[in-house]
Amino acid sequence: FLSKCTSPPVALLSELVQSGSVSVFMGASGGLHSHTLLLDEEKGRLLLGARDHVYLLDPDNLSRAPRKIVWPASLDRVKMCKLAGKNVNLECANFVRVLHNYNHTHVYACGTGAFHPTCAFIELTGHRESGVFQLLPSSFESGRLKCPFDPRQPFTSVLTDQYLYAGTASDFLGKDTTFTRSLGPPPDQNYIRTEISEDYWINEASFISAHPMSDTHNPDDDKIYFFFREVSREGKDKSILSRVARVCKNDVGGLRSLTNKWTTFLKARLVCSIPGPDGVDTHFDELQDIFMLPTRDDKNPVVYGVFTTSSSIFRGSAVCVYSMADIRAVFNGPYAHKEGPDHRWVEYEGRIPYPRPGTCPSKTYDAKIKTTKDFPDEVVSFVRFHPLMHGSVLPLNGRPVFQLVRAEYTLTQIVVDRVSAEDGQYEVMFLGTDAGSVLKVVSIAQENWSREEVVLEELQVFQVPTPILSMEMSFKQQQLYVGSSEGLAQVSLSRCPLYGQGCSECCLARDPYCAWDGTTCSRYVPAAKRRARRQDVKHGDPASQCWDSADGGGLAEERVLFGVQNNSTFLECIPKSQQAQIRWYIQRPGVEHRDQVREHSPDAGTEVRSD
Ligand SMILES: *[C@@H]1O[C@H](CO)[C@@H](O)[C@H](O)[C@H]1NC(C)=O
Ligand SMILES: *[C@@H]1O[C@H](CO)[C@@H](O)[C@H](O)[C@H]1NC(C)=O
Ligand SMILES: *[C@@H]1O[C@H](CO)[C@@H](O)[C@H](O)[C@H]1NC(C)=O
Ligand SMILES: *[C@@H]1O[C@H](CO)[C@@H](O)[C@H](O)[C@H]1NC(C)=O
Ligand SMILES: *[C@@H]1O[C@H](CO)[C@@H](O)[C@H](O)[C@H]1NC(C)=O
């Protein structure tokens, strides 16, 4: 017999579109380049920054009356971009990379402008379908230090209190990478940036994300935390490391040195690794994405990071989770110091000036220090030469919550949803890959403190295997928006009916979004009055949940096939969920009992031969 089990089942785009759980917006012409999303759940609108366009979409239905602003790069710039040897389609256009709500009526936008970044205001008022939606040419200004030149460069920005914070390359070659602040209410519109002359501040960085955050109840302590990976040189070695860094929101730069530079900048290493049996850890050093899962305490969101390995032989990805408390503890700990002939970073054990470098200025702490310009020279000089903390930020439980090794793809994006199920709350991760698919994964804590990673679904949301560039979740709509160079896909968070009609199949799926309601597998709503909702995310044991249902918690489906002796028969089966198991038994002529058909290789999907 030849048996082939397609497990795990990858949900293909055609099935997903047919069942109404995915729809794709392609824009007017192909190749939308959906890098930048701005979702406003309250106003019910979704802005999409794409190549030469900004789209205004209905988050309910991306194809319903889309509106657009055409915003190409100037012909001169396109010509110069081509002359510089750049690719016409992929580089010499205006790729919109910045879209932020500025005030109630205006959105701030920047595009790469064919390697000549430009920013402008978009006026957006009234009803989505009939209101004002226009670019204001009178507001055009340079986008240098706010937006990358190169559309393919990782980049992040965040706008808060009318200030724009951006992590970007500030030049054509993409060599000088910096974290900046710009805009702001007049007259205070100076740029503040990281120091350029010291390569150990920020060196050839790829910026991943930035988040305004309160550290204490004192608003003077408010900071911007940002995440990036950079090239690190220790002695002669060159490697890529991931970082978490922070600056004070009220930093206005130094007086005599570090003028218009951050005087409160500190950074620390962010570690994501699997402890090895022989003490050699497997490191995932290249941060790809960060998601902050809110908690009741807005000072302490849960930090989820997606990392990949930098090794060319070993391709792997992992998700690590961090607490803000651990991150703050590292910034409150010892500083690092470059020492010795090989210039290694070691723990700094000398005297630390007052106020502690990295502390935000506040009248509450010291009446003489009202702004960063009042810092003593030795504080500014200390920050200049000691921006790195000695301690590293380690993941919760000392290891990843999910890892992917020896897979054909790597992870690029993450969003996380907190889902209430019958047996508790679960954090469901939606992970974008570089192959156009989305994995839905839940990490379940077991009684013995170990964690079990369960892949609930794998959805191929783009026809062409292309990296997922952006992901945004609408908690209100229960939808995920997934962008790639192909377009923008709208994906519903769950597809319970696809797990089949039976109680056992529904239970085996272990999907916190789904429960068996007595007749079908459907979306689980904790507050619903319906009785007898059957679900077992923790163990996925149908016997405990479905003993009184038609399938008795046992076999979900039995199929009989007849084969010819001395010949081969194809045993094909497609399990409905990633957790269902399939067993084949063989009953030979004239024999009463059945033997299980065993696969010689433990890998599902391999073909086995049996007589
Ligand atoms: C979305 O909108 C389009 C255009 O109005 C319409 O044809 C389609 O049926 C809508 N889809 C859904 C699921 O409502
Ligand atoms: C929003 O900002 C724009 C640009 O600075 C300004 O022209 C407009 O008056 C502001 N609107 C409100 C309501 O403050
Ligand atoms: C914890 O329990 C699970 C099953 O519930 C088991 O597979 C795993 O091996 C156990 N881990 C440890 C460390 O005992
Ligand atoms: C099957 O093959 C075996 C040996 O290869 C032979 O002894 C037997 O007669 C064959 N059976 C049939 C039904 O062809
Ligand atoms: C063996 O199986 C194949 C495919 O099922 C069939 O075409 C062929 O006729 C069979 N041969 C014999 C000898 O039964």
mmCIF file of C-alpha atoms in Angstrom, residues 405-530:
data_model
loop_
_atom_site.group_PDB
_atom_site.id
_atom_site.type_symbol
_atom_site.label_atom_id
_atom_site.label_comp_id
_atom_site.label_asym_id
_atom_site.label_seq_id
_atom_site.Cartn_x
_atom_site.Cartn_y
_atom_site.Cartn_z
ATOM 1 C CA VAL A 405 13.784 24.980 12.173
ATOM 2 C CA ARG A 406 14.434 23.099 8.961
ATOM 3 C CA ALA A 407 11.365 24.735 7.427
ATOM 4 C CA GLU A 408 11.281 25.967 3.857
ATOM 5 C CA TYR A 409 10.414 29.463 5.021
ATOM 6 C CA THR A 410 11.246 31.945 7.777
ATOM 7 C CA LEU A 411 9.053 34.211 9.884
ATOM 8 C CA THR A 412 8.769 37.916 9.070
ATOM 9 C CA GLN A 413 5.804 39.382 10.997
ATOM 10 C CA ILE A 414 3.765 38.838 14.151
ATOM 11 C CA VAL A 415 0.489 39.964 15.700
ATOM 12 C CA VAL A 416 -1.018 38.392 18.809
ATOM 13 C CA ASP A 417 -4.629 38.111 19.953
ATOM 14 C CA ARG A 418 -5.769 37.257 23.470
ATOM 15 C CA VAL A 419 -8.626 34.760 23.230
ATOM 16 C CA SER A 420 -10.948 33.605 26.003
ATOM 17 C CA ALA A 421 -11.726 29.904 25.828
ATOM 18 C CA GLU A 422 -13.698 27.504 28.014
ATOM 19 C CA ASP A 423 -10.553 26.477 29.912
ATOM 20 C CA GLY A 424 -8.827 29.860 30.205
ATOM 21 C CA GLN A 425 -7.212 32.626 28.187
ATOM 22 C CA TYR A 426 -4.857 31.911 25.315
ATOM 23 C CA GLU A 427 -2.488 34.129 23.377
ATOM 24 C CA VAL A 428 -2.847 33.194 19.726
ATOM 25 C CA MET A 429 0.024 34.253 17.456
ATOM 26 C CA PHE A 430 -0.445 35.028 13.774
ATOM 27 C CA LEU A 431 2.954 34.716 12.115
ATOM 28 C CA GLY A 432 3.659 36.012 8.612
ATOM 29 C CA THR A 433 6.291 34.133 6.595
ATOM 30 C CA ASP A 434 8.573 35.018 3.701
ATOM 31 C CA ALA A 435 6.535 32.605 1.541
ATOM 32 C CA GLY A 436 3.201 34.440 1.530
ATOM 33 C CA SER A 437 1.610 32.338 4.265
ATOM 34 C CA VAL A 438 0.334 32.959 7.779
ATOM 35 C CA LEU A 439 0.768 30.456 10.643
ATOM 36 C CA LYS A 440 -1.715 30.520 13.488
ATOM 37 C CA VAL A 441 0.017 29.205 16.600
ATOM 38 C CA VAL A 442 -0.888 28.848 20.258
ATOM 39 C CA SER A 443 1.605 28.142 23.014
ATOM 40 C CA ILE A 444 -0.094 26.236 25.829
ATOM 41 C CA ALA A 445 1.270 26.053 29.379
ATOM 42 C CA GLN A 446 0.932 22.539 30.794
ATOM 43 C CA GLU A 447 0.629 21.594 34.479
ATOM 44 C CA ASN A 448 4.297 20.584 34.704
ATOM 45 C CA TRP A 449 5.460 24.113 33.600
ATOM 46 C CA SER A 450 6.434 22.903 30.162
ATOM 47 C CA ARG A 451 4.900 24.629 27.141
ATOM 48 C CA GLU A 452 3.359 22.981 24.155
ATOM 49 C CA GLU A 453 3.431 24.752 20.783
ATOM 50 C CA VAL A 454 0.420 23.957 18.642
ATOM 51 C CA VAL A 455 0.184 25.047 15.006
ATOM 52 C CA LEU A 456 -3.555 25.530 14.521
ATOM 53 C CA GLU A 457 -3.619 26.563 10.905
ATOM 54 C CA GLU A 458 -1.379 27.407 7.994
ATOM 55 C CA LEU A 459 -2.971 29.739 5.478
ATOM 56 C CA GLN A 460 -1.534 30.482 2.054
ATOM 57 C CA VAL A 461 -2.874 34.031 1.645
ATOM 58 C CA PHE A 462 -0.956 34.995 -1.482
ATOM 59 C CA GLN A 463 -0.825 32.975 -4.685
ATOM 60 C CA VAL A 464 2.829 33.782 -5.277
ATOM 61 C CA PRO A 465 5.272 32.941 -2.454
ATOM 62 C CA THR A 466 6.243 36.467 -1.457
ATOM 63 C CA PRO A 467 7.341 37.839 1.939
ATOM 64 C CA ILE A 468 4.656 39.238 4.227
ATOM 65 C CA LEU A 469 5.635 42.905 4.722
ATOM 66 C CA SER A 470 2.953 44.184 7.079
ATOM 67 C CA MET A 471 0.290 42.816 9.392
ATOM 68 C CA GLU A 472 -2.400 44.599 11.375
ATOM 69 C CA MET A 473 -5.245 43.176 13.429
ATOM 70 C CA SER A 474 -8.698 44.597 13.950
ATOM 71 C CA PHE A 475 -10.016 43.321 17.280
ATOM 72 C CA LYS A 476 -13.373 44.908 16.499
ATOM 73 C CA GLN A 477 -13.765 43.318 13.059
ATOM 74 C CA GLN A 478 -11.992 40.081 14.074
ATOM 75 C CA GLN A 479 -9.929 40.444 10.923
ATOM 76 C CA LEU A 480 -6.269 40.376 10.059
ATOM 77 C CA TYR A 481 -4.858 42.597 7.279
ATOM 78 C CA VAL A 482 -1.807 41.102 5.638
ATOM 79 C CA GLY A 483 0.302 43.051 3.138
ATOM 80 C CA SER A 484 2.895 41.866 0.619
ATOM 81 C CA SER A 485 4.241 43.091 -2.704
ATOM 82 C CA GLU A 486 1.287 41.263 -4.295
ATOM 83 C CA GLY A 487 -1.519 43.057 -2.488
ATOM 84 C CA LEU A 488 -3.420 43.343 0.754
ATOM 85 C CA ALA A 489 -5.347 40.360 2.128
ATOM 86 C CA GLN A 490 -8.138 40.435 4.657
ATOM 87 C CA VAL A 491 -8.201 37.238 6.696
ATOM 88 C CA SER A 492 -10.757 36.219 9.320
ATOM 89 C CA LEU A 493 -9.225 35.037 12.582
ATOM 90 C CA SER A 494 -11.053 31.709 12.627
ATOM 91 C CA ARG A 495 -12.702 29.216 10.288
ATOM 92 C CA CYS A 496 -14.452 26.905 12.747
ATOM 93 C CA PRO A 497 -16.862 25.183 10.298
ATOM 94 C CA LEU A 498 -13.861 23.939 8.291
ATOM 95 C CA TYR A 499 -12.907 21.658 11.203
ATOM 96 C CA GLY A 500 -15.896 19.495 10.250
ATOM 97 C CA GLN A 501 -19.274 18.625 11.730
ATOM 98 C CA GLY A 502 -18.224 16.257 14.511
ATOM 99 C CA CYS A 503 -17.573 17.054 18.153
ATOM 100 C CA SER A 504 -14.315 15.091 18.124
ATOM 101 C CA GLU A 505 -12.855 16.890 15.144
ATOM 102 C CA CYS A 506 -13.773 20.255 16.614
ATOM 103 C CA CYS A 507 -12.233 19.325 19.958
ATOM 104 C CA LEU A 508 -9.097 17.852 18.392
ATOM 105 C CA ALA A 509 -8.459 21.111 16.539
ATOM 106 C CA ARG A 510 -7.670 22.788 19.933
ATOM 107 C CA ASP A 511 -8.493 26.156 18.390
ATOM 108 C CA PRO A 512 -9.413 28.577 21.236
ATOM 109 C CA TYR A 513 -11.692 30.456 18.805
ATOM 110 C CA CYS A 514 -13.844 27.370 18.134
ATOM 111 C CA ALA A 515 -16.134 25.112 20.172
ATOM 112 C CA TRP A 516 -18.714 22.438 19.373
ATOM 113 C CA ASP A 517 -22.181 23.790 20.153
ATOM 114 C CA GLY A 518 -24.108 20.527 19.915
ATOM 115 C CA THR A 519 -24.562 20.611 16.153
ATOM 116 C CA THR A 520 -21.553 22.342 14.560
ATOM 117 C CA CYS A 521 -18.086 23.636 15.229
ATOM 118 C CA SER A 522 -18.567 27.398 15.615
ATOM 119 C CA ARG A 523 -17.015 30.593 16.962
ATOM 120 C CA TYR A 524 -16.755 30.400 20.751
ATOM 121 C CA VAL A 525 -18.204 33.412 22.571
ATOM 122 C CA PRO A 526 -17.502 33.246 26.316
ATOM 123 C CA ALA A 527 -20.510 35.366 27.344
ATOM 124 C CA ALA A 528 -22.982 33.395 25.263
ATOM 125 C CA LYS A 529 -25.805 31.749 27.181
ATOM 126 C CA ARG A 530 -25.605 28.591 25.101
#
